[in-house]
Amino acid sequence: MSIVFSSFTDYLDMLPQEQARHGDALRSQVRQQVQEPSSAGLSAFLFLPDQLDHPDHDDAAQVFAQAVEQMYLPRPLVDDEIPLLFLGYHAMNRFSGKRTSQGFLLTDQAIYVQDDFTVLSAAPAPARGQALPTGVDVVQGFVSPLLAGYKAWKDWADLAQCPQSDLSARCGASLQAVIGTVIGYHAQHGSLRQPRLREWKLAELVAEHDAGEALLDPLNPKLSKKLGKVIGKFQIPADEALQFALVDFPLFGGPYGLALTSKALYGKDLMESPLRIALAQVDASALQISEKGDRLSTGANLPIALPSYTDAALRDPFLGLLKQEIVRLQSQA
């Protein structure tokens, strides 16, 4: 369905009745949450749909609608999502006069992050979308990488006239509280929807990114020696079938990185003991790769080290493959 966002009320009228009901309820809960102490000091950067009582901006409703238009509508993760909160500001292009939404846009199903801005006429890169996790207990682990990966804290801090660390902490507290409220609502009503995952193929990823030395395919007989070292150093039991591994082989210390088996997710940092997380404890939607590409955030569990040299173009497809295969294995357990 093709969607537009002129006003929150008109937008809900286009959605199925049950979805619209959830939207109304969530809008009310989010509005109440942003009035709590966790959002103190951020009023100038908090925008709600159709807001007419904003304490700092008369055009708050337009600011929110533009954020939806720029950050969500071009590339929805789930489709027919309900925009609930924009935490951010507008940056103006000095040449065109066009305003670009910067910050975090929360819908009922995902969060979108935009920190790409240039004073030149080039359009910003699309906002980065991340589906919401399924459990309240992983909200902090979900929000922290979003904040750590945000690139425009300096500009925002200058605008807010406060230190970057203070602003990041305030935004984190507000986002954690609001996202926790939204996920709690979904837990009660079974209304969280996950995006349709693209079907990734391991062999295709290896070929497309020339990643055969790092992204190891157990079906490749030429890799038997390397795979044996991974199994040994990661202490993978014989009854767990190795699905693939993203690893590096330094001169000393043996392979380090990530391995997925039929029963668990493994991580091993250089010269460290391996980490094992049973698949039953993994929330695939909460997995994120750090901005530097050297860590996989696993929500409530410890992060997993990744080979720091991994091609940046491989990271997102690899994350898609990892999430897809974890979901598949969990469904077969």
C-alpha atoms as a PDB file:
ATOM      1  CA  MET A   1       0.000   0.000   0.000  1.00  0.00           C
ATOM      2  CA  SER A   2       1.309   3.438  -0.912  1.00  0.00           C
ATOM      3  CA  ILE A   3       1.379   5.689   2.149  1.00  0.00           C
ATOM      4  CA  VAL A   4       1.669   9.384   2.862  1.00  0.00           C
ATOM      5  CA  PHE A   5       1.777  11.365   6.086  1.00  0.00           C
ATOM      6  CA  SER A   6      -0.205  14.580   6.154  1.00  0.00           C
ATOM      7  CA  SER A   7      -1.491  14.221   9.713  1.00  0.00           C
ATOM      8  CA  PHE A   8      -1.542  11.461  12.298  1.00  0.00           C
ATOM      9  CA  THR A   9      -5.329  11.186  12.206  1.00  0.00           C
ATOM     10  CA  ASP A  10      -5.476  10.967   8.418  1.00  0.00           C
ATOM     11  CA  TYR A  11      -2.654   8.455   8.425  1.00  0.00           C
ATOM     12  CA  LEU A  12      -4.435   6.154  10.898  1.00  0.00           C
ATOM     13  CA  ASP A  13      -7.602   6.345   8.794  1.00  0.00           C
ATOM     14  CA  MET A  14      -5.708   4.586   5.986  1.00  0.00           C
ATOM     15  CA  LEU A  15      -4.698   1.652   8.180  1.00  0.00           C
ATOM     16  CA  PRO A  16      -6.684  -1.419   9.256  1.00  0.00           C
ATOM     17  CA  GLN A  17      -8.916  -0.771  12.258  1.00  0.00           C
ATOM     18  CA  GLU A  18      -6.893  -2.871  14.710  1.00  0.00           C
ATOM     19  CA  GLN A  19      -3.633  -1.199  13.674  1.00  0.00           C
ATOM     20  CA  ALA A  20      -5.215   2.234  14.049  1.00  0.00           C
ATOM     21  CA  ARG A  21      -6.392   1.295  17.533  1.00  0.00           C
ATOM     22  CA  HIS A  22      -2.853   0.301  18.511  1.00  0.00           C
ATOM     23  CA  GLY A  23      -1.595   3.574  17.051  1.00  0.00           C
ATOM     24  CA  ASP A  24      -3.942   5.681  19.134  1.00  0.00           C
ATOM     25  CA  ALA A  25      -3.020   3.795  22.309  1.00  0.00           C
ATOM     26  CA  LEU A  26       0.720   3.995  21.652  1.00  0.00           C
ATOM     27  CA  ARG A  27       0.534   7.689  20.806  1.00  0.00           C
ATOM     28  CA  SER A  28      -1.042   8.362  24.184  1.00  0.00           C
ATOM     29  CA  GLN A  29       1.519   6.253  26.058  1.00  0.00           C
ATOM     30  CA  VAL A  30       4.491   7.825  24.262  1.00  0.00           C
ATOM     31  CA  ARG A  31       3.153  11.327  24.929  1.00  0.00           C
ATOM     32  CA  GLN A  32       2.874  10.505  28.612  1.00  0.00           C
ATOM     33  CA  GLN A  33       6.351   8.959  28.696  1.00  0.00           C
ATOM     34  CA  VAL A  34       8.127  11.999  27.198  1.00  0.00           C
ATOM     35  CA  GLN A  35       6.725  14.086  30.026  1.00  0.00           C
ATOM     36  CA  GLU A  36       8.564  11.937  32.561  1.00  0.00           C
ATOM     37  CA  PRO A  37      11.956  12.924  34.131  1.00  0.00           C
ATOM     38  CA  SER A  38      13.836  10.628  31.713  1.00  0.00           C
ATOM     39  CA  SER A  39      13.253  13.219  28.967  1.00  0.00           C
ATOM     40  CA  ALA A  40      14.176  16.257  31.058  1.00  0.00           C
ATOM     41  CA  GLY A  41      16.158  18.919  29.209  1.00  0.00           C
ATOM     42  CA  LEU A  42      15.213  17.643  25.737  1.00  0.00           C
ATOM     43  CA  SER A  43      11.923  19.474  25.151  1.00  0.00           C
ATOM     44  CA  ALA A  44      13.344  21.506  22.264  1.00  0.00           C
ATOM     45  CA  PHE A  45      14.227  18.264  20.431  1.00  0.00           C
ATOM     46  CA  LEU A  46      11.170  16.112  21.189  1.00  0.00           C
ATOM     47  CA  PHE A  47       8.373  16.164  18.602  1.00  0.00           C
ATOM     48  CA  LEU A  48       5.080  14.271  18.678  1.00  0.00           C
ATOM     49  CA  PRO A  49       2.588  13.750  15.824  1.00  0.00           C
ATOM     50  CA  ASP A  50       0.112  16.627  15.240  1.00  0.00           C
ATOM     51  CA  GLN A  51       1.575  18.461  18.234  1.00  0.00           C
ATOM     52  CA  LEU A  52       0.023  21.905  18.844  1.00  0.00           C
ATOM     53  CA  ASP A  53       1.311  22.513  22.374  1.00  0.00           C
ATOM     54  CA  HIS A  54       5.071  22.257  21.852  1.00  0.00           C
ATOM     55  CA  PRO A  55       6.897  24.391  24.443  1.00  0.00           C
ATOM     56  CA  ASP A  56       9.559  25.626  21.995  1.00  0.00           C
ATOM     57  CA  HIS A  57       8.332  25.350  18.390  1.00  0.00           C
ATOM     58  CA  ASP A  58       5.107  26.603  16.829  1.00  0.00           C
ATOM     59  CA  ASP A  59       5.712  24.447  13.747  1.00  0.00           C
ATOM     60  CA  ALA A  60       6.245  21.213  15.705  1.00  0.00           C
ATOM     61  CA  ALA A  61       3.635  19.302  13.698  1.00  0.00           C
ATOM     62  CA  GLN A  62       5.404  20.223  10.448  1.00  0.00           C
ATOM     63  CA  VAL A  63       8.807  19.291  11.909  1.00  0.00           C
ATOM     64  CA  PHE A  64       7.454  15.866  12.823  1.00  0.00           C
ATOM     65  CA  ALA A  65       5.762  15.329   9.448  1.00  0.00           C
ATOM     66  CA  GLN A  66       8.944  16.269   7.586  1.00  0.00           C
ATOM     67  CA  ALA A  67      10.968  13.814   9.666  1.00  0.00           C
ATOM     68  CA  VAL A  68       8.497  11.081   8.718  1.00  0.00           C
ATOM     69  CA  GLU A  69       8.711  12.052   5.052  1.00  0.00           C
ATOM     70  CA  GLN A  70      12.510  12.107   4.988  1.00  0.00           C
ATOM     71  CA  MET A  71      13.476   9.329   7.388  1.00  0.00           C
ATOM     72  CA  TYR A  72      10.732   6.682   7.228  1.00  0.00           C
ATOM     73  CA  LEU A  73       8.735   6.873   3.993  1.00  0.00           C
ATOM     74  CA  PRO A  74      11.652   6.402   1.530  1.00  0.00           C
ATOM     75  CA  ARG A  75      12.677   3.030   2.967  1.00  0.00           C
ATOM     76  CA  PRO A  76      10.257   1.417   5.472  1.00  0.00           C
ATOM     77  CA  LEU A  77      11.454  -1.698   7.259  1.00  0.00           C
ATOM     78  CA  VAL A  78       8.061  -3.231   8.004  1.00  0.00           C
ATOM     79  CA  ASP A  79       5.549  -1.082   6.024  1.00  0.00           C
ATOM     80  CA  ASP A  80       2.471   0.641   7.430  1.00  0.00           C
ATOM     81  CA  GLU A  81       4.403   1.586  10.557  1.00  0.00           C
ATOM     82  CA  ILE A  82       2.973   4.229  12.872  1.00  0.00           C
ATOM     83  CA  PRO A  83       5.330   7.177  13.540  1.00  0.00           C
ATOM     84  CA  LEU A  84       5.309   8.059  17.232  1.00  0.00           C
ATOM     85  CA  LEU A  85       8.261  10.296  18.133  1.00  0.00           C
ATOM     86  CA  PHE A  86      10.978  12.377  16.516  1.00  0.00           C
ATOM     87  CA  LEU A  87      13.977  13.138  18.716  1.00  0.00           C
ATOM     88  CA  GLY A  88      16.201  15.541  16.836  1.00  0.00           C
ATOM     89  CA  TYR A  89      16.401  18.788  14.919  1.00  0.00           C
ATOM     90  CA  HIS A  90      16.577  20.280  11.415  1.00  0.00           C
ATOM     91  CA  ALA A  91      19.787  21.275   9.664  1.00  0.00           C
ATOM     92  CA  MET A  92      19.491  23.789   6.831  1.00  0.00           C
ATOM     93  CA  ASN A  93      21.397  23.638   3.560  1.00  0.00           C
ATOM     94  CA  ARG A  94      22.905  27.091   3.086  1.00  0.00           C
ATOM     95  CA  PHE A  95      22.640  26.932  -0.699  1.00  0.00           C
ATOM     96  CA  SER A  96      19.185  25.415  -1.251  1.00  0.00           C
ATOM     97  CA  GLY A  97      17.551  26.467   2.016  1.00  0.00           C
ATOM     98  CA  LYS A  98      16.171  22.934   2.367  1.00  0.00           C
ATOM     99  CA  ARG A  99      15.893  21.527   5.876  1.00  0.00           C
ATOM    100  CA  THR A 100      17.112  18.013   6.630  1.00  0.00           C
ATOM    101  CA  SER A 101      15.839  16.049   9.616  1.00  0.00           C
ATOM    102  CA  GLN A 102      18.647  14.856  11.882  1.00  0.00           C
ATOM    103  CA  GLY A 103      18.223  12.481  14.807  1.00  0.00           C
ATOM    104  CA  PHE A 104      16.002   9.532  15.700  1.00  0.00           C
ATOM    105  CA  LEU A 105      12.508   8.763  14.400  1.00  0.00           C
ATOM    106  CA  LEU A 106      10.611   6.093  16.324  1.00  0.00           C
ATOM    107  CA  THR A 107       7.717   4.172  14.825  1.00  0.00           C
ATOM    108  CA  ASP A 108       5.708   1.405  16.472  1.00  0.00           C
ATOM    109  CA  GLN A 109       7.929  -1.183  14.763  1.00  0.00           C
ATOM    110  CA  ALA A 110      11.373   0.351  14.217  1.00  0.00           C
ATOM    111  CA  ILE A 111      13.702   3.272  14.775  1.00  0.00           C
ATOM    112  CA  TYR A 112      15.329   5.307  12.003  1.00  0.00           C
ATOM    113  CA  VAL A 113      18.589   7.218  12.438  1.00  0.00           C
ATOM    114  CA  GLN A 114      19.776  10.118  10.280  1.00  0.00           C
ATOM    115  CA  ASP A 115      23.105  11.861  10.889  1.00  0.00           C
ATOM    116  CA  ASP A 116      24.190  12.551   7.311  1.00  0.00           C
ATOM    117  CA  PHE A 117      24.203  16.250   6.430  1.00  0.00           C
ATOM    118  CA  THR A 118      26.184  18.440   4.088  1.00  0.00           C
ATOM    119  CA  VAL A 119      25.952  22.134   3.315  1.00  0.00           C
ATOM    120  CA  LEU A 120      26.365  21.190  -0.329  1.00  0.00           C
ATOM    121  CA  SER A 121      23.458  20.311  -2.577  1.00  0.00           C
ATOM    122  CA  ALA A 122      23.955  16.539  -2.442  1.00  0.00           C
ATOM    123  CA  ALA A 123      21.042  14.660  -0.904  1.00  0.00           C
ATOM    124  CA  PRO A 124      21.796  12.876   2.374  1.00  0.00           C
ATOM    125  CA  ALA A 125      22.132   9.118   2.486  1.00  0.00           C
ATOM    126  CA  PRO A 126      18.927   7.272   3.461  1.00  0.00           C
ATOM    127  CA  ALA A 127      18.242   7.004   7.179  1.00  0.00           C
ATOM    128  CA  ARG A 128      19.403   3.783   8.805  1.00  0.00           C
ATOM    129  CA  GLY A 129      16.515   1.639  10.042  1.00  0.00           C
ATOM    130  CA  GLN A 130      16.562  -0.909  12.853  1.00  0.00           C
ATOM    131  CA  ALA A 131      13.594  -3.094  13.804  1.00  0.00           C
ATOM    132  CA  LEU A 132      12.623  -2.935  17.477  1.00  0.00           C
ATOM    133  CA  PRO A 133      13.684  -5.872  19.661  1.00  0.00           C
ATOM    134  CA  THR A 134      11.110  -8.245  21.082  1.00  0.00           C
ATOM    135  CA  GLY A 135      11.968  -7.952  24.790  1.00  0.00           C
ATOM    136  CA  VAL A 136      12.117  -5.082  27.261  1.00  0.00           C
ATOM    137  CA  ASP A 137      15.201  -6.620  28.880  1.00  0.00           C
ATOM    138  CA  VAL A 138      17.355  -5.900  25.798  1.00  0.00           C
ATOM    139  CA  VAL A 139      16.334  -2.258  25.311  1.00  0.00           C
ATOM    140  CA  GLN A 140      19.546  -0.830  26.787  1.00  0.00           C
ATOM    141  CA  GLY A 141      21.655  -3.114  24.611  1.00  0.00           C
ATOM    142  CA  PHE A 142      19.553  -2.053  21.619  1.00  0.00           C
ATOM    143  CA  VAL A 143      19.818   1.698  22.231  1.00  0.00           C
ATOM    144  CA  SER A 144      23.500   1.912  23.202  1.00  0.00           C
ATOM    145  CA  PRO A 145      24.903   1.034  19.739  1.00  0.00           C
ATOM    146  CA  LEU A 146      22.485   3.513  18.126  1.00  0.00           C
ATOM    147  CA  LEU A 147      23.931   6.283  20.282  1.00  0.00           C
ATOM    148  CA  ALA A 148      27.521   5.131  19.848  1.00  0.00           C
ATOM    149  CA  GLY A 149      27.112   5.044  16.072  1.00  0.00           C
ATOM    150  CA  TYR A 150      25.523   8.493  15.789  1.00  0.00           C
ATOM    151  CA  LYS A 151      27.964  10.750  13.922  1.00  0.00           C
ATOM    152  CA  ALA A 152      26.590  14.253  14.502  1.00  0.00           C
ATOM    153  CA  TRP A 153      26.712  14.685  18.284  1.00  0.00           C
ATOM    154  CA  LYS A 154      29.020  17.688  17.987  1.00  0.00           C
ATOM    155  CA  ASP A 155      26.613  19.676  15.801  1.00  0.00           C
ATOM    156  CA  TRP A 156      23.683  18.687  17.992  1.00  0.00           C
ATOM    157  CA  ALA A 157      25.562  19.508  21.212  1.00  0.00           C
ATOM    158  CA  ASP A 158      26.495  22.928  19.846  1.00  0.00           C
ATOM    159  CA  LEU A 159      22.840  23.574  19.092  1.00  0.00           C
ATOM    160  CA  ALA A 160      21.764  22.321  22.521  1.00  0.00           C
ATOM    161  CA  GLN A 161      24.606  24.211  24.234  1.00  0.00           C
ATOM    162  CA  CYS A 162      25.625  21.260  26.362  1.00  0.00           C
ATOM    163  CA  PRO A 163      28.493  18.720  26.342  1.00  0.00           C
ATOM    164  CA  GLN A 164      28.195  15.838  23.896  1.00  0.00           C
ATOM    165  CA  SER A 165      28.364  13.259  26.687  1.00  0.00           C
ATOM    166  CA  ASP A 166      25.489  14.903  28.552  1.00  0.00           C
ATOM    167  CA  LEU A 167      23.340  15.149  25.439  1.00  0.00           C
ATOM    168  CA  SER A 168      24.006  11.533  24.457  1.00  0.00           C
ATOM    169  CA  ALA A 169      23.140  10.353  27.973  1.00  0.00           C
ATOM    170  CA  ARG A 170      19.890  12.347  27.996  1.00  0.00           C
ATOM    171  CA  CYS A 171      18.882  11.041  24.576  1.00  0.00           C
ATOM    172  CA  GLY A 172      19.718   7.501  25.653  1.00  0.00           C
ATOM    173  CA  ALA A 173      17.605   7.743  28.790  1.00  0.00           C
ATOM    174  CA  SER A 174      14.662   9.151  26.840  1.00  0.00           C
ATOM    175  CA  LEU A 175      14.877   6.591  24.036  1.00  0.00           C
ATOM    176  CA  GLN A 176      15.233   3.679  26.437  1.00  0.00           C
ATOM    177  CA  ALA A 177      12.157   4.773  28.365  1.00  0.00           C
ATOM    178  CA  VAL A 178       9.995   5.359  25.291  1.00  0.00           C
ATOM    179  CA  ILE A 179      11.121   2.210  23.448  1.00  0.00           C
ATOM    180  CA  GLY A 180      10.563   0.200  26.623  1.00  0.00           C
ATOM    181  CA  THR A 181       7.007   1.560  26.759  1.00  0.00           C
ATOM    182  CA  VAL A 182       6.354   0.624  23.116  1.00  0.00           C
ATOM    183  CA  ILE A 183       7.791  -2.883  23.482  1.00  0.00           C
ATOM    184  CA  GLY A 184       5.858  -3.395  26.716  1.00  0.00           C
ATOM    185  CA  TYR A 185       2.662  -2.518  24.866  1.00  0.00           C
ATOM    186  CA  HIS A 186       3.476  -4.984  22.079  1.00  0.00           C
ATOM    187  CA  ALA A 187       4.162  -7.708  24.642  1.00  0.00           C
ATOM    188  CA  GLN A 188       0.649  -7.254  26.022  1.00  0.00           C
ATOM    189  CA  HIS A 189      -1.114  -7.104  22.650  1.00  0.00           C
ATOM    190  CA  GLY A 190       1.045  -9.239  20.349  1.00  0.00           C
ATOM    191  CA  SER A 191       1.306  -6.312  17.943  1.00  0.00           C
ATOM    192  CA  LEU A 192       5.031  -6.250  17.143  1.00  0.00           C
ATOM    193  CA  ARG A 193       5.689  -7.189  13.509  1.00  0.00           C
ATOM    194  CA  GLN A 194       9.101  -8.132  12.181  1.00  0.00           C
ATOM    195  CA  PRO A 195      10.361  -7.075   8.742  1.00  0.00           C
ATOM    196  CA  ARG A 196      10.465  -9.602   5.956  1.00  0.00           C
ATOM    197  CA  LEU A 197      14.055 -10.705   5.717  1.00  0.00           C
ATOM    198  CA  ARG A 198      15.765 -10.900   2.368  1.00  0.00           C
ATOM    199  CA  GLU A 199      16.902 -14.437   1.667  1.00  0.00           C
ATOM    200  CA  TRP A 200      20.675 -14.351   1.914  1.00  0.00           C
ATOM    201  CA  LYS A 201      22.914 -17.080   0.530  1.00  0.00           C
ATOM    202  CA  LEU A 202      26.306 -17.741   2.112  1.00  0.00           C
ATOM    203  CA  ALA A 203      27.989 -18.745  -1.137  1.00  0.00           C
ATOM    204  CA  GLU A 204      26.657 -15.621  -2.893  1.00  0.00           C
ATOM    205  CA  LEU A 205      27.981 -13.336  -0.156  1.00  0.00           C
ATOM    206  CA  VAL A 206      31.401 -14.962  -0.307  1.00  0.00           C
ATOM    207  CA  ALA A 207      31.537 -14.593  -4.080  1.00  0.00           C
ATOM    208  CA  GLU A 208      30.133 -11.057  -4.290  1.00  0.00           C
ATOM    209  CA  HIS A 209      32.537  -9.689  -1.675  1.00  0.00           C
ATOM    210  CA  ASP A 210      35.547 -11.918  -2.409  1.00  0.00           C
ATOM    211  CA  ALA A 211      35.377 -12.911   1.258  1.00  0.00           C
ATOM    212  CA  GLY A 212      36.429 -16.551   1.077  1.00  0.00           C
ATOM    213  CA  GLU A 213      39.390 -16.046   3.423  1.00  0.00           C
ATOM    214  CA  ALA A 214      37.271 -14.464   6.184  1.00  0.00           C
ATOM    215  CA  LEU A 215      33.699 -15.715   5.746  1.00  0.00           C
ATOM    216  CA  LEU A 216      34.181 -19.463   5.920  1.00  0.00           C
ATOM    217  CA  ASP A 217      31.733 -21.860   4.272  1.00  0.00           C
ATOM    218  CA  PRO A 218      31.807 -25.411   5.727  1.00  0.00           C
ATOM    219  CA  LEU A 219      30.794 -26.765   2.303  1.00  0.00           C
ATOM    220  CA  ASN A 220      34.088 -25.612   0.806  1.00  0.00           C
ATOM    221  CA  PRO A 221      36.513 -28.580   1.072  1.00  0.00           C
ATOM    222  CA  LYS A 222      39.495 -26.259   0.582  1.00  0.00           C
ATOM    223  CA  LEU A 223      38.771 -24.673   3.973  1.00  0.00           C
ATOM    224  CA  SER A 224      38.859 -27.878   6.040  1.00  0.00           C
ATOM    225  CA  LYS A 225      42.102 -26.948   7.811  1.00  0.00           C
ATOM    226  CA  LYS A 226      40.904 -23.446   8.719  1.00  0.00           C
ATOM    227  CA  LEU A 227      37.511 -24.744   9.794  1.00  0.00           C
ATOM    228  CA  GLY A 228      39.203 -27.319  11.999  1.00  0.00           C
ATOM    229  CA  LYS A 229      41.161 -24.560  13.737  1.00  0.00           C
ATOM    230  CA  VAL A 230      37.956 -22.576  14.309  1.00  0.00           C
ATOM    231  CA  ILE A 231      36.193 -25.608  15.781  1.00  0.00           C
ATOM    232  CA  GLY A 232      39.147 -26.303  18.059  1.00  0.00           C
ATOM    233  CA  LYS A 233      39.850 -22.761  19.266  1.00  0.00           C
ATOM    234  CA  PHE A 234      36.160 -21.894  19.687  1.00  0.00           C
ATOM    235  CA  GLN A 235      35.639 -25.181  21.562  1.00  0.00           C
ATOM    236  CA  ILE A 236      32.668 -26.195  19.425  1.00  0.00           C
ATOM    237  CA  PRO A 237      31.290 -29.647  20.417  1.00  0.00           C
ATOM    238  CA  ALA A 238      31.083 -32.417  17.843  1.00  0.00           C
ATOM    239  CA  ASP A 239      27.277 -32.502  17.995  1.00  0.00           C
ATOM    240  CA  GLU A 240      26.961 -28.879  16.794  1.00  0.00           C
ATOM    241  CA  ALA A 241      27.092 -28.393  13.035  1.00  0.00           C
ATOM    242  CA  LEU A 242      29.078 -25.325  12.048  1.00  0.00           C
ATOM    243  CA  GLN A 243      27.001 -23.085   9.737  1.00  0.00           C
ATOM    244  CA  PHE A 244      29.667 -20.473   8.956  1.00  0.00           C
ATOM    245  CA  ALA A 245      32.314 -18.331  10.627  1.00  0.00           C
ATOM    246  CA  LEU A 246      33.576 -14.770  10.154  1.00  0.00           C
ATOM    247  CA  VAL A 247      37.146 -14.895  11.446  1.00  0.00           C
ATOM    248  CA  ASP A 248      40.689 -13.658  11.127  1.00  0.00           C
ATOM    249  CA  PHE A 249      43.849 -15.757  11.457  1.00  0.00           C
ATOM    250  CA  PRO A 250      46.596 -13.578  12.983  1.00  0.00           C
ATOM    251  CA  LEU A 251      50.160 -14.812  13.375  1.00  0.00           C
ATOM    252  CA  PHE A 252      49.667 -15.563  17.069  1.00  0.00           C
ATOM    253  CA  GLY A 253      46.726 -16.620  19.212  1.00  0.00           C
ATOM    254  CA  GLY A 254      44.708 -18.576  16.665  1.00  0.00           C
ATOM    255  CA  PRO A 255      41.511 -17.493  14.890  1.00  0.00           C
ATOM    256  CA  TYR A 256      39.176 -14.945  16.453  1.00  0.00           C
ATOM    257  CA  GLY A 257      35.765 -13.617  15.459  1.00  0.00           C
ATOM    258  CA  LEU A 258      32.305 -15.176  15.243  1.00  0.00           C
ATOM    259  CA  ALA A 259      30.936 -18.617  14.495  1.00  0.00           C
ATOM    260  CA  LEU A 260      27.362 -19.863  14.189  1.00  0.00           C
ATOM    261  CA  THR A 261      26.452 -23.471  14.835  1.00  0.00           C
ATOM    262  CA  SER A 262      23.175 -25.361  14.838  1.00  0.00           C
ATOM    263  CA  LYS A 263      22.811 -24.708  18.569  1.00  0.00           C
ATOM    264  CA  ALA A 264      24.721 -21.575  19.530  1.00  0.00           C
ATOM    265  CA  LEU A 265      26.402 -18.320  18.601  1.00  0.00           C
ATOM    266  CA  TYR A 266      30.125 -18.265  19.406  1.00  0.00           C
ATOM    267  CA  GLY A 267      32.508 -15.376  19.791  1.00  0.00           C
ATOM    268  CA  LYS A 268      36.219 -15.276  20.486  1.00  0.00           C
ATOM    269  CA  ASP A 269      38.446 -12.242  20.867  1.00  0.00           C
ATOM    270  CA  LEU A 270      42.163 -12.374  20.201  1.00  0.00           C
ATOM    271  CA  MET A 271      44.000 -14.304  22.943  1.00  0.00           C
ATOM    272  CA  GLU A 272      40.737 -14.708  24.920  1.00  0.00           C
ATOM    273  CA  SER A 273      38.558 -17.671  25.868  1.00  0.00           C
ATOM    274  CA  PRO A 274      35.545 -18.324  23.631  1.00  0.00           C
ATOM    275  CA  LEU A 275      32.042 -17.083  24.457  1.00  0.00           C
ATOM    276  CA  ARG A 276      29.023 -19.307  23.809  1.00  0.00           C
ATOM    277  CA  ILE A 277      25.428 -18.020  23.640  1.00  0.00           C
ATOM    278  CA  ALA A 278      22.714 -20.639  23.183  1.00  0.00           C
ATOM    279  CA  LEU A 279      20.423 -19.745  20.284  1.00  0.00           C
ATOM    280  CA  ALA A 280      17.440 -19.815  22.637  1.00  0.00           C
ATOM    281  CA  GLN A 281      18.988 -16.774  24.361  1.00  0.00           C
ATOM    282  CA  VAL A 282      19.620 -14.787  21.163  1.00  0.00           C
ATOM    283  CA  ASP A 283      17.217 -12.080  19.990  1.00  0.00           C
ATOM    284  CA  ALA A 284      18.077 -11.822  16.287  1.00  0.00           C
ATOM    285  CA  SER A 285      16.342  -8.444  15.946  1.00  0.00           C
ATOM    286  CA  ALA A 286      18.657  -6.930  18.596  1.00  0.00           C
ATOM    287  CA  LEU A 287      21.897  -7.853  16.819  1.00  0.00           C
ATOM    288  CA  GLN A 288      23.869  -4.860  15.549  1.00  0.00           C
ATOM    289  CA  ILE A 289      27.373  -4.274  14.230  1.00  0.00           C
ATOM    290  CA  SER A 290      29.272  -1.349  15.741  1.00  0.00           C
ATOM    291  CA  GLU A 291      30.152   1.708  13.689  1.00  0.00           C
ATOM    292  CA  LYS A 292      33.789   0.577  13.487  1.00  0.00           C
ATOM    293  CA  GLY A 293      32.696  -2.894  12.467  1.00  0.00           C
ATOM    294  CA  ASP A 294      34.742  -4.574  15.197  1.00  0.00           C
ATOM    295  CA  ARG A 295      31.930  -5.639  17.552  1.00  0.00           C
ATOM    296  CA  LEU A 296      28.599  -7.415  17.287  1.00  0.00           C
ATOM    297  CA  SER A 297      26.160  -6.183  19.914  1.00  0.00           C
ATOM    298  CA  THR A 298      24.035  -9.084  21.147  1.00  0.00           C
ATOM    299  CA  GLY A 299      21.526  -7.240  23.322  1.00  0.00           C
ATOM    300  CA  ALA A 300      21.496  -8.620  26.846  1.00  0.00           C
ATOM    301  CA  ASN A 301      24.583 -10.793  26.222  1.00  0.00           C
ATOM    302  CA  LEU A 302      28.217  -9.752  25.951  1.00  0.00           C
ATOM    303  CA  PRO A 303      29.367  -8.258  22.630  1.00  0.00           C
ATOM    304  CA  ILE A 304      31.298 -10.427  20.193  1.00  0.00           C
ATOM    305  CA  ALA A 305      34.544  -9.280  18.580  1.00  0.00           C
ATOM    306  CA  LEU A 306      34.636  -9.204  14.778  1.00  0.00           C
ATOM    307  CA  PRO A 307      37.707  -9.050  12.528  1.00  0.00           C
ATOM    308  CA  SER A 308      38.478  -5.335  12.377  1.00  0.00           C
ATOM    309  CA  TYR A 309      39.614  -5.453   8.766  1.00  0.00           C
ATOM    310  CA  THR A 310      36.271  -6.818   7.484  1.00  0.00           C
ATOM    311  CA  ASP A 311      35.164  -4.960   4.362  1.00  0.00           C
ATOM    312  CA  ALA A 312      32.558  -2.343   5.319  1.00  0.00           C
ATOM    313  CA  ALA A 313      30.417  -3.369   2.332  1.00  0.00           C
ATOM    314  CA  LEU A 314      30.173  -6.902   3.748  1.00  0.00           C
ATOM    315  CA  ARG A 315      28.913  -5.896   7.195  1.00  0.00           C
ATOM    316  CA  ASP A 316      25.237  -5.263   6.485  1.00  0.00           C
ATOM    317  CA  PRO A 317      24.775  -8.306   4.227  1.00  0.00           C
ATOM    318  CA  PHE A 318      26.587 -10.470   6.774  1.00  0.00           C
ATOM    319  CA  LEU A 319      24.324  -9.168   9.548  1.00  0.00           C
ATOM    320  CA  GLY A 320      21.314  -9.980   7.379  1.00  0.00           C
ATOM    321  CA  LEU A 321      22.611 -13.515   6.807  1.00  0.00           C
ATOM    322  CA  LEU A 322      23.340 -13.989  10.514  1.00  0.00           C
ATOM    323  CA  LYS A 323      19.864 -12.845  11.594  1.00  0.00           C
ATOM    324  CA  GLN A 324      18.197 -14.941   8.906  1.00  0.00           C
ATOM    325  CA  GLU A 325      20.038 -18.116   9.866  1.00  0.00           C
ATOM    326  CA  ILE A 326      19.487 -17.635  13.599  1.00  0.00           C
ATOM    327  CA  VAL A 327      15.738 -17.271  13.026  1.00  0.00           C
ATOM    328  CA  ARG A 328      15.764 -20.359  10.792  1.00  0.00           C
ATOM    329  CA  LEU A 329      17.659 -22.457  13.333  1.00  0.00           C
ATOM    330  CA  GLN A 330      15.442 -21.301  16.177  1.00  0.00           C
ATOM    331  CA  SER A 331      12.335 -22.343  14.240  1.00  0.00           C
ATOM    332  CA  GLN A 332      13.781 -25.831  13.819  1.00  0.00           C
ATOM    333  CA  ALA A 333      14.711 -26.310  17.474  1.00  0.00           C
END
